[in-house]
Amino acid sequence: MAMTSQAPADKPLLAALRGEPQWPRPAWLMRQAGRYLPEYRQLRADKGGFLDLCDDPAAATEVTLQPIRRYGFDGSILFSDILTIPRALGQDLHFSAGEGPVLGRLPDQASMMDHLDGGEATARLAPAYDALGLIRAALPTQTTLIGFAGAPWTLATYMIEGGASKSYPQTKAMAYGAPEQFRALMAFLIRSVADHLIAQIAAGADAVMVFDSWAGSLDARAQVDWSAGPLAAVTARIRQVHPDVPVILFPRRAPHAAQALAGQHPLVTLQVDFADDLASAAALPFSAVQGNLDPGRLLAGRGEIQHATQAVLNAVPRTRSHVFNLGHGILKETDPDAVHAVLEIIRG
Ligand code: CP3
């Protein structure tokens, strides 16, 4: 019984992701483990840094469970990062204070292929799989465990720019100016991302989420080619191995990508950014919608937080499956008590 998932009926979030409306709405928050929690800041200081937490399965497990203990969310997301894939493919990665991620130069394709085929990539990602097993064993049975990865487009932007960027000049120069080279990189990332998600499911994840955080930087045609296309390809590869596992896709601020993905695969939930209209997203043919409270609303007083939460709930009819979440990650400035105000409204 240890590694098998509970029946969906026992896990409200999993049932919602399968398209069965639940009441109260299941809830979890993007970046629910992290710097807004004092217990996280303490453990990070003790362990050295963010990547040290990701690389230590016991520490990653502890951080993953912190928000579950505090709030009893319906979903628990593995504590890790999307940039562990580029690192596993041989690209240097570090986080510098205040600057965000800094990546070394992009390895050539042959070298990345060696990392993938030689098993080095799997070995470097093993702490995530080990953590999932530990989390699975420690979670309440009704809590859904979510694995995740970055989408090929978003990973490509970090790998090619070497870090965060405002306009992605080098990535776009390659995508539009050297399409053969870019297509090869994307094909390779589709495989790496799908392999990582399939391994997370084998390690205990009930569902997986793919973050295309920078899909909104693309024009309409490229949203279809470089966000929706790779997201659908990743989903298809997962489905060959795990036909029943729900997939949550987040083509962030990319309505043309969402439109292109609608109805393509069963058991797909659309995560909606706070800048997009949740009611319209709920009308698209996905199993469920997830979102979309502006995390900035949590910086207001209790009354405003509860009003804004209610508005999100009201946007989706009871007949449609809705997973409550933020529209993007919780801000580090958030008062941990603000989350209780949100949950009080959701749980009635
Ligand atoms: O949601 C969760 O609780 C799970 C953990 C998680 C993290 N990153 C932990 C993290 C998840 C799902 C991610 C995804 C991620 N990482 C994305 C996609 C989601 C999004 O926000 O759009 C992206 C773009 C990244 C890349 C990344 N990681 C950046 C740009 C940064 C630095 C920015 C920042 O907030 O400092 C990170 C670091 C990071 N990843 C932190 C956490 C908790 C902060 C590390 C710390 O200072 O302790």
mmCIF file of C-alpha atoms in Angstrom, residues 43 47 50-65 69 77-80 87 122-138 203:
data_model
loop_
_atom_site.group_PDB
_atom_site.id
_atom_site.type_symbol
_atom_site.label_atom_id
_atom_site.label_comp_id
_atom_site.label_asym_id
_atom_site.label_seq_id
_atom_site.Cartn_x
_atom_site.Cartn_y
_atom_site.Cartn_z
ATOM 1 C CA LEU A 43 16.147 26.148 8.039
ATOM 2 C CA LYS A 47 21.576 24.530 5.749
ATOM 3 C CA PHE A 50 18.448 27.491 -1.293
ATOM 4 C CA LEU A 51 20.130 24.890 -3.533
ATOM 5 C CA ASP A 52 21.521 23.109 -0.461
ATOM 6 C CA LEU A 53 17.915 22.647 0.664
ATOM 7 C CA CYS A 54 16.925 21.261 -2.736
ATOM 8 C CA ASP A 55 19.864 18.811 -2.707
ATOM 9 C CA ASP A 56 19.134 17.412 0.777
ATOM 10 C CA PRO A 57 16.057 15.135 0.622
ATOM 11 C CA ALA A 58 15.380 15.357 4.378
ATOM 12 C CA ALA A 59 15.606 19.174 4.330
ATOM 13 C CA ALA A 60 13.495 19.433 1.154
ATOM 14 C CA THR A 61 10.917 17.189 2.820
ATOM 15 C CA GLU A 62 10.842 19.331 5.951
ATOM 16 C CA VAL A 63 10.401 22.551 3.920
ATOM 17 C CA THR A 64 7.662 20.941 1.796
ATOM 18 C CA LEU A 65 5.764 19.928 4.927
ATOM 19 C CA ARG A 69 1.426 21.678 9.026
ATOM 20 C CA ILE A 77 4.241 20.704 -3.978
ATOM 21 C CA LEU A 78 7.740 19.275 -3.928
ATOM 22 C CA PHE A 79 10.311 21.812 -2.767
ATOM 23 C CA SER A 80 12.787 22.099 -5.629
ATOM 24 C CA ARG A 87 22.096 21.953 -13.859
ATOM 25 C CA THR A 122 19.077 11.236 -13.266
ATOM 26 C CA ALA A 123 21.735 11.004 -10.569
ATOM 27 C CA ARG A 124 21.806 14.801 -10.130
ATOM 28 C CA LEU A 125 18.014 14.917 -9.920
ATOM 29 C CA ALA A 126 17.846 12.003 -7.460
ATOM 30 C CA PRO A 127 17.414 14.217 -4.342
ATOM 31 C CA ALA A 128 14.036 15.304 -5.732
ATOM 32 C CA TYR A 129 12.934 11.694 -6.215
ATOM 33 C CA ASP A 130 14.182 10.711 -2.756
ATOM 34 C CA ALA A 131 12.366 13.695 -1.226
ATOM 35 C CA LEU A 132 9.107 12.709 -2.944
ATOM 36 C CA GLY A 133 9.265 9.270 -1.330
ATOM 37 C CA LEU A 134 9.828 10.811 2.104
ATOM 38 C CA ILE A 135 7.068 13.400 1.607
ATOM 39 C CA ARG A 136 4.636 10.754 0.372
ATOM 40 C CA ALA A 137 5.226 8.716 3.543
ATOM 41 C CA ALA A 138 4.755 11.736 5.834
ATOM 42 C CA ALA A 203 8.599 8.407 -6.907
#
